[in-house]
């Protein structure tokens, strides 16, 4: 009886995010890096072309000196790796993997769409290429292609098709699953079929 009371008490408590302070730290580092990268891009545009002349720099020297945005982005990635927190895709896509620059379209990165199919006729072959202007690294993301469903989803769809085909053919659905899995009498969560086979 005491177990049930504890279970009800646990169920009423709201679930908290583990390592909430690390999530807040990662979020702050990303916001700070993004803000500083935007500020440095705006400062470069406001001061004019003489402030950052790429042609006058020596060979091998980057036009963008490494600064706080680079450091914050690399620190953000190291914190997420050490704490085993997965970063969202949007954050990963906006940070250069090679130099840790925040990729801002038009200032620190350039975007273009490429289609390498013959004549560019296949719309599902479009690829978005994001090139970092600091280190010239490229990220490639498919644009028009649909993602393949996960294996569990494909297996569920295949089971549903087998059940429909068996019902239409008048076969016993139990025989299909017994042959497929080598077991009998299990409950299979198929939509519309939630009974013991």
PDB file of C-alpha atoms in Angstrom:
ATOM      1  CA  UNK A   1       0.000   0.000   0.000  1.00  0.00           C
ATOM      2  CA  UNK A   2       2.855   2.360   0.796  1.00  0.00           C
ATOM      3  CA  UNK A   3       4.342   1.730  -2.646  1.00  0.00           C
ATOM      4  CA  UNK A   4       1.203   2.964  -4.345  1.00  0.00           C
ATOM      5  CA  UNK A   5       1.183   6.169  -2.312  1.00  0.00           C
ATOM      6  CA  UNK A   6       4.817   6.841  -3.211  1.00  0.00           C
ATOM      7  CA  UNK A   7       4.116   6.132  -6.862  1.00  0.00           C
ATOM      8  CA  UNK A   8       1.232   8.584  -6.862  1.00  0.00           C
ATOM      9  CA  UNK A   9       3.367  11.151  -5.075  1.00  0.00           C
ATOM     10  CA  UNK A  10       6.151  10.743  -7.625  1.00  0.00           C
ATOM     11  CA  UNK A  11       3.710  11.031 -10.519  1.00  0.00           C
ATOM     12  CA  UNK A  12       2.340  14.363  -9.261  1.00  0.00           C
ATOM     13  CA  UNK A  13       5.800  15.971  -9.126  1.00  0.00           C
ATOM     14  CA  UNK A  14       6.815  17.749 -12.311  1.00  0.00           C
ATOM     15  CA  UNK A  15       9.810  16.143 -13.983  1.00  0.00           C
ATOM     16  CA  UNK A  16      12.857  18.374 -14.026  1.00  0.00           C
ATOM     17  CA  UNK A  17      15.587  18.468 -16.629  1.00  0.00           C
ATOM     18  CA  UNK A  18      18.806  16.852 -15.379  1.00  0.00           C
ATOM     19  CA  UNK A  19      21.858  19.137 -15.435  1.00  0.00           C
ATOM     20  CA  UNK A  20      19.707  22.210 -15.903  1.00  0.00           C
ATOM     21  CA  UNK A  21      22.668  24.475 -15.093  1.00  0.00           C
ATOM     22  CA  UNK A  22      24.634  22.987 -17.997  1.00  0.00           C
ATOM     23  CA  UNK A  23      21.761  23.600 -20.415  1.00  0.00           C
ATOM     24  CA  UNK A  24      21.617  27.206 -19.210  1.00  0.00           C
ATOM     25  CA  UNK A  25      25.393  27.550 -19.614  1.00  0.00           C
ATOM     26  CA  UNK A  26      25.327  26.169 -23.163  1.00  0.00           C
ATOM     27  CA  UNK A  27      22.428  28.458 -24.064  1.00  0.00           C
ATOM     28  CA  UNK A  28      24.231  31.493 -22.642  1.00  0.00           C
ATOM     29  CA  UNK A  29      27.471  30.664 -24.477  1.00  0.00           C
ATOM     30  CA  UNK A  30      25.613  30.305 -27.780  1.00  0.00           C
ATOM     31  CA  UNK A  31      23.725  33.572 -27.309  1.00  0.00           C
ATOM     32  CA  UNK A  32      26.931  35.407 -26.355  1.00  0.00           C
ATOM     33  CA  UNK A  33      28.889  33.992 -29.306  1.00  0.00           C
ATOM     34  CA  UNK A  34      26.056  34.830 -31.701  1.00  0.00           C
ATOM     35  CA  UNK A  35      25.718  38.373 -30.331  1.00  0.00           C
ATOM     36  CA  UNK A  36      29.462  39.069 -30.513  1.00  0.00           C
ATOM     37  CA  UNK A  37      29.707  37.640 -34.034  1.00  0.00           C
ATOM     38  CA  UNK A  38      26.812  39.861 -35.151  1.00  0.00           C
ATOM     39  CA  UNK A  39      28.412  42.892 -33.489  1.00  0.00           C
ATOM     40  CA  UNK A  40      31.778  42.308 -35.154  1.00  0.00           C
ATOM     41  CA  UNK A  41      30.048  41.852 -38.530  1.00  0.00           C
ATOM     42  CA  UNK A  42      28.100  45.111 -38.049  1.00  0.00           C
ATOM     43  CA  UNK A  43      31.244  46.981 -36.952  1.00  0.00           C
ATOM     44  CA  UNK A  44      33.084  45.797 -40.058  1.00  0.00           C
ATOM     45  CA  UNK A  45      30.228  47.018 -42.276  1.00  0.00           C
ATOM     46  CA  UNK A  46      29.893  50.398 -40.521  1.00  0.00           C
ATOM     47  CA  UNK A  47      33.567  51.309 -40.583  1.00  0.00           C
ATOM     48  CA  UNK A  48      33.775  50.700 -44.312  1.00  0.00           C
ATOM     49  CA  UNK A  49      36.027  48.739 -46.596  1.00  0.00           C
ATOM     50  CA  UNK A  50      39.272  50.237 -45.263  1.00  0.00           C
ATOM     51  CA  UNK A  51      38.824  48.723 -41.803  1.00  0.00           C
ATOM     52  CA  UNK A  52      39.207  45.136 -42.913  1.00  0.00           C
ATOM     53  CA  UNK A  53      40.931  44.971 -46.258  1.00  0.00           C
ATOM     54  CA  UNK A  54      41.447  41.332 -47.154  1.00  0.00           C
ATOM     55  CA  UNK A  55      43.819  42.154 -50.027  1.00  0.00           C
ATOM     56  CA  UNK A  56      46.333  43.854 -47.707  1.00  0.00           C
ATOM     57  CA  UNK A  57      46.668  40.895 -45.351  1.00  0.00           C
ATOM     58  CA  UNK A  58      49.637  38.576 -45.608  1.00  0.00           C
ATOM     59  CA  UNK A  59      49.204  35.144 -47.162  1.00  0.00           C
ATOM     60  CA  UNK A  60      48.021  32.592 -44.614  1.00  0.00           C
ATOM     61  CA  UNK A  61      46.641  35.177 -42.190  1.00  0.00           C
ATOM     62  CA  UNK A  62      42.881  35.170 -41.702  1.00  0.00           C
ATOM     63  CA  UNK A  63      40.971  38.383 -42.273  1.00  0.00           C
ATOM     64  CA  UNK A  64      38.863  37.551 -39.206  1.00  0.00           C
ATOM     65  CA  UNK A  65      41.091  37.384 -36.128  1.00  0.00           C
ATOM     66  CA  UNK A  66      40.105  34.714 -33.610  1.00  0.00           C
ATOM     67  CA  UNK A  67      38.265  36.346 -30.765  1.00  0.00           C
ATOM     68  CA  UNK A  68      35.554  35.811 -28.231  1.00  0.00           C
ATOM     69  CA  UNK A  69      32.889  34.411 -30.609  1.00  0.00           C
ATOM     70  CA  UNK A  70      35.301  31.663 -31.683  1.00  0.00           C
ATOM     71  CA  UNK A  71      36.279  30.921 -28.085  1.00  0.00           C
ATOM     72  CA  UNK A  72      32.678  30.845 -26.844  1.00  0.00           C
ATOM     73  CA  UNK A  73      31.609  28.521 -29.657  1.00  0.00           C
ATOM     74  CA  UNK A  74      34.483  26.108 -28.990  1.00  0.00           C
ATOM     75  CA  UNK A  75      33.790  26.273 -25.241  1.00  0.00           C
ATOM     76  CA  UNK A  76      30.101  25.573 -25.917  1.00  0.00           C
ATOM     77  CA  UNK A  77      30.997  22.432 -27.881  1.00  0.00           C
ATOM     78  CA  UNK A  78      33.440  21.206 -25.250  1.00  0.00           C
ATOM     79  CA  UNK A  79      30.868  21.688 -22.459  1.00  0.00           C
ATOM     80  CA  UNK A  80      28.242  19.774 -24.437  1.00  0.00           C
ATOM     81  CA  UNK A  81      30.673  16.920 -25.172  1.00  0.00           C
ATOM     82  CA  UNK A  82      31.926  16.639 -21.588  1.00  0.00           C
ATOM     83  CA  UNK A  83      28.413  16.678 -20.150  1.00  0.00           C
ATOM     84  CA  UNK A  84      27.058  14.454 -22.960  1.00  0.00           C
ATOM     85  CA  UNK A  85      24.311  16.918 -23.841  1.00  0.00           C
ATOM     86  CA  UNK A  86      23.216  16.814 -27.456  1.00  0.00           C
ATOM     87  CA  UNK A  87      23.128  20.140 -29.222  1.00  0.00           C
ATOM     88  CA  UNK A  88      20.153  20.910 -31.433  1.00  0.00           C
ATOM     89  CA  UNK A  89      20.576  20.733 -35.187  1.00  0.00           C
ATOM     90  CA  UNK A  90      20.119  24.493 -35.542  1.00  0.00           C
ATOM     91  CA  UNK A  91      23.055  25.178 -33.225  1.00  0.00           C
ATOM     92  CA  UNK A  92      25.243  22.574 -34.943  1.00  0.00           C
ATOM     93  CA  UNK A  93      24.427  23.988 -38.374  1.00  0.00           C
ATOM     94  CA  UNK A  94      25.309  27.524 -37.296  1.00  0.00           C
ATOM     95  CA  UNK A  95      28.826  26.703 -36.010  1.00  0.00           C
ATOM     96  CA  UNK A  96      31.756  25.881 -38.302  1.00  0.00           C
ATOM     97  CA  UNK A  97      33.228  22.493 -37.482  1.00  0.00           C
ATOM     98  CA  UNK A  98      36.759  23.473 -38.461  1.00  0.00           C
ATOM     99  CA  UNK A  99      37.314  26.921 -36.928  1.00  0.00           C
ATOM    100  CA  UNK A 100      34.293  27.305 -34.562  1.00  0.00           C
ATOM    101  CA  UNK A 101      33.102  30.503 -36.248  1.00  0.00           C
ATOM    102  CA  UNK A 102      29.443  31.431 -35.919  1.00  0.00           C
ATOM    103  CA  UNK A 103      28.086  31.129 -39.469  1.00  0.00           C
ATOM    104  CA  UNK A 104      26.119  34.275 -40.283  1.00  0.00           C
ATOM    105  CA  UNK A 105      24.882  34.318 -43.904  1.00  0.00           C
ATOM    106  CA  UNK A 106      26.414  37.218 -45.794  1.00  0.00           C
ATOM    107  CA  UNK A 107      29.144  38.091 -43.296  1.00  0.00           C
ATOM    108  CA  UNK A 108      30.945  35.006 -41.958  1.00  0.00           C
ATOM    109  CA  UNK A 109      29.442  32.485 -44.376  1.00  0.00           C
ATOM    110  CA  UNK A 110      28.054  32.267 -47.873  1.00  0.00           C
ATOM    111  CA  UNK A 111      25.152  30.044 -48.895  1.00  0.00           C
ATOM    112  CA  UNK A 112      24.449  28.542 -52.286  1.00  0.00           C
ATOM    113  CA  UNK A 113      22.336  25.714 -53.680  1.00  0.00           C
ATOM    114  CA  UNK A 114      24.004  23.183 -55.940  1.00  0.00           C
ATOM    115  CA  UNK A 115      22.462  20.428 -58.052  1.00  0.00           C
ATOM    116  CA  UNK A 116      24.984  17.986 -59.514  1.00  0.00           C
ATOM    117  CA  UNK A 117      22.411  15.910 -61.393  1.00  0.00           C
ATOM    118  CA  UNK A 118      22.662  15.887 -65.172  1.00  0.00           C
ATOM    119  CA  UNK A 119      21.367  19.263 -66.273  1.00  0.00           C
ATOM    120  CA  UNK A 120      20.086  19.986 -62.746  1.00  0.00           C
ATOM    121  CA  UNK A 121      16.797  18.285 -63.616  1.00  0.00           C
ATOM    122  CA  UNK A 122      16.319  16.286 -60.401  1.00  0.00           C
ATOM    123  CA  UNK A 123      14.807  18.536 -57.736  1.00  0.00           C
ATOM    124  CA  UNK A 124      15.582  16.023 -54.960  1.00  0.00           C
ATOM    125  CA  UNK A 125      19.317  16.374 -55.713  1.00  0.00           C
ATOM    126  CA  UNK A 126      19.471  19.984 -54.492  1.00  0.00           C
ATOM    127  CA  UNK A 127      22.150  20.502 -51.840  1.00  0.00           C
ATOM    128  CA  UNK A 128      22.539  23.612 -49.676  1.00  0.00           C
ATOM    129  CA  UNK A 129      26.238  24.453 -49.331  1.00  0.00           C
ATOM    130  CA  UNK A 130      27.246  26.708 -46.447  1.00  0.00           C
ATOM    131  CA  UNK A 131      30.852  27.877 -46.847  1.00  0.00           C
ATOM    132  CA  UNK A 132      32.693  29.467 -43.943  1.00  0.00           C
ATOM    133  CA  UNK A 133      34.397  32.690 -45.068  1.00  0.00           C
ATOM    134  CA  UNK A 134      37.063  32.323 -42.371  1.00  0.00           C
ATOM    135  CA  UNK A 135      38.486  28.856 -43.123  1.00  0.00           C
ATOM    136  CA  UNK A 136      36.647  27.981 -46.375  1.00  0.00           C
ATOM    137  CA  UNK A 137      35.180  24.785 -44.878  1.00  0.00           C
ATOM    138  CA  UNK A 138      31.916  23.630 -46.462  1.00  0.00           C
ATOM    139  CA  UNK A 139      28.818  22.091 -44.943  1.00  0.00           C
ATOM    140  CA  UNK A 140      26.408  20.315 -47.271  1.00  0.00           C
ATOM    141  CA  UNK A 141      22.747  19.693 -46.446  1.00  0.00           C
ATOM    142  CA  UNK A 142      20.180  18.016 -48.731  1.00  0.00           C
ATOM    143  CA  UNK A 143      17.259  20.331 -49.446  1.00  0.00           C
ATOM    144  CA  UNK A 144      14.624  18.610 -51.560  1.00  0.00           C
ATOM    145  CA  UNK A 145      15.032  14.953 -50.571  1.00  0.00           C
ATOM    146  CA  UNK A 146      12.749  13.387 -48.000  1.00  0.00           C
ATOM    147  CA  UNK A 147      14.456  11.591 -45.119  1.00  0.00           C
ATOM    148  CA  UNK A 148      14.172   7.830 -45.001  1.00  0.00           C
ATOM    149  CA  UNK A 149      11.975   6.690 -42.091  1.00  0.00           C
ATOM    150  CA  UNK A 150      13.668   5.002 -39.156  1.00  0.00           C
ATOM    151  CA  UNK A 151      14.012   1.242 -39.120  1.00  0.00           C
ATOM    152  CA  UNK A 152      11.408   0.786 -36.371  1.00  0.00           C
ATOM    153  CA  UNK A 153       8.917   2.888 -38.356  1.00  0.00           C
ATOM    154  CA  UNK A 154       9.601   0.900 -41.545  1.00  0.00           C
ATOM    155  CA  UNK A 155       9.109  -2.390 -39.636  1.00  0.00           C
ATOM    156  CA  UNK A 156       5.801  -1.153 -38.185  1.00  0.00           C
ATOM    157  CA  UNK A 157       4.522  -0.139 -41.632  1.00  0.00           C
ATOM    158  CA  UNK A 158       5.579  -3.504 -43.055  1.00  0.00           C
ATOM    159  CA  UNK A 159       3.719  -5.370 -40.259  1.00  0.00           C
ATOM    160  CA  UNK A 160       0.595  -3.317 -40.941  1.00  0.00           C
ATOM    161  CA  UNK A 161       0.796  -4.182 -44.645  1.00  0.00           C
ATOM    162  CA  UNK A 162       1.180  -7.870 -43.792  1.00  0.00           C
ATOM    163  CA  UNK A 163      -1.849  -7.756 -41.495  1.00  0.00           C
ATOM    164  CA  UNK A 164      -3.984  -6.033 -44.156  1.00  0.00           C
ATOM    165  CA  UNK A 165      -2.893  -8.513 -46.810  1.00  0.00           C
ATOM    166  CA  UNK A 166      -3.616 -11.438 -44.494  1.00  0.00           C
ATOM    167  CA  UNK A 167      -7.050 -10.096 -43.570  1.00  0.00           C
ATOM    168  CA  UNK A 168      -7.923  -9.578 -47.229  1.00  0.00           C
ATOM    169  CA  UNK A 169      -6.707 -13.068 -48.142  1.00  0.00           C
ATOM    170  CA  UNK A 170      -8.601 -14.599 -45.235  1.00  0.00           C
ATOM    171  CA  UNK A 171      -5.480 -15.949 -43.517  1.00  0.00           C
ATOM    172  CA  UNK A 172      -5.077 -16.115 -39.786  1.00  0.00           C
ATOM    173  CA  UNK A 173      -3.001 -13.151 -38.603  1.00  0.00           C
ATOM    174  CA  UNK A 174      -1.542 -15.281 -35.800  1.00  0.00           C
ATOM    175  CA  UNK A 175       0.217 -17.541 -38.327  1.00  0.00           C
ATOM    176  CA  UNK A 176       2.000 -14.588 -39.952  1.00  0.00           C
ATOM    177  CA  UNK A 177       3.534 -13.303 -36.725  1.00  0.00           C
ATOM    178  CA  UNK A 178       4.333 -16.786 -35.437  1.00  0.00           C
ATOM    179  CA  UNK A 179       6.264 -17.527 -38.633  1.00  0.00           C
ATOM    180  CA  UNK A 180       8.003 -14.153 -38.594  1.00  0.00           C
ATOM    181  CA  UNK A 181       9.114 -14.159 -34.963  1.00  0.00           C
ATOM    182  CA  UNK A 182       9.032 -17.816 -34.000  1.00  0.00           C
ATOM    183  CA  UNK A 183       6.883 -17.127 -30.960  1.00  0.00           C
ATOM    184  CA  UNK A 184       3.221 -17.282 -30.238  1.00  0.00           C
ATOM    185  CA  UNK A 185       0.626 -15.467 -28.206  1.00  0.00           C
ATOM    186  CA  UNK A 186       2.346 -12.077 -27.926  1.00  0.00           C
ATOM    187  CA  UNK A 187       0.656  -8.704 -28.073  1.00  0.00           C
ATOM    188  CA  UNK A 188       1.772  -6.663 -31.082  1.00  0.00           C
ATOM    189  CA  UNK A 189       1.002  -2.930 -31.050  1.00  0.00           C
ATOM    190  CA  UNK A 190      -0.405  -2.623 -34.553  1.00  0.00           C
ATOM    191  CA  UNK A 191      -2.910   0.153 -35.122  1.00  0.00           C
ATOM    192  CA  UNK A 192      -6.403  -1.297 -35.071  1.00  0.00           C
ATOM    193  CA  UNK A 193      -5.145  -4.618 -33.703  1.00  0.00           C
ATOM    194  CA  UNK A 194      -4.477  -4.439 -29.967  1.00  0.00           C
ATOM    195  CA  UNK A 195      -5.539  -7.885 -28.929  1.00  0.00           C
ATOM    196  CA  UNK A 196      -3.594 -10.953 -27.932  1.00  0.00           C
ATOM    197  CA  UNK A 197      -2.818 -13.059 -30.967  1.00  0.00           C
TER     198      UNK A 197
END
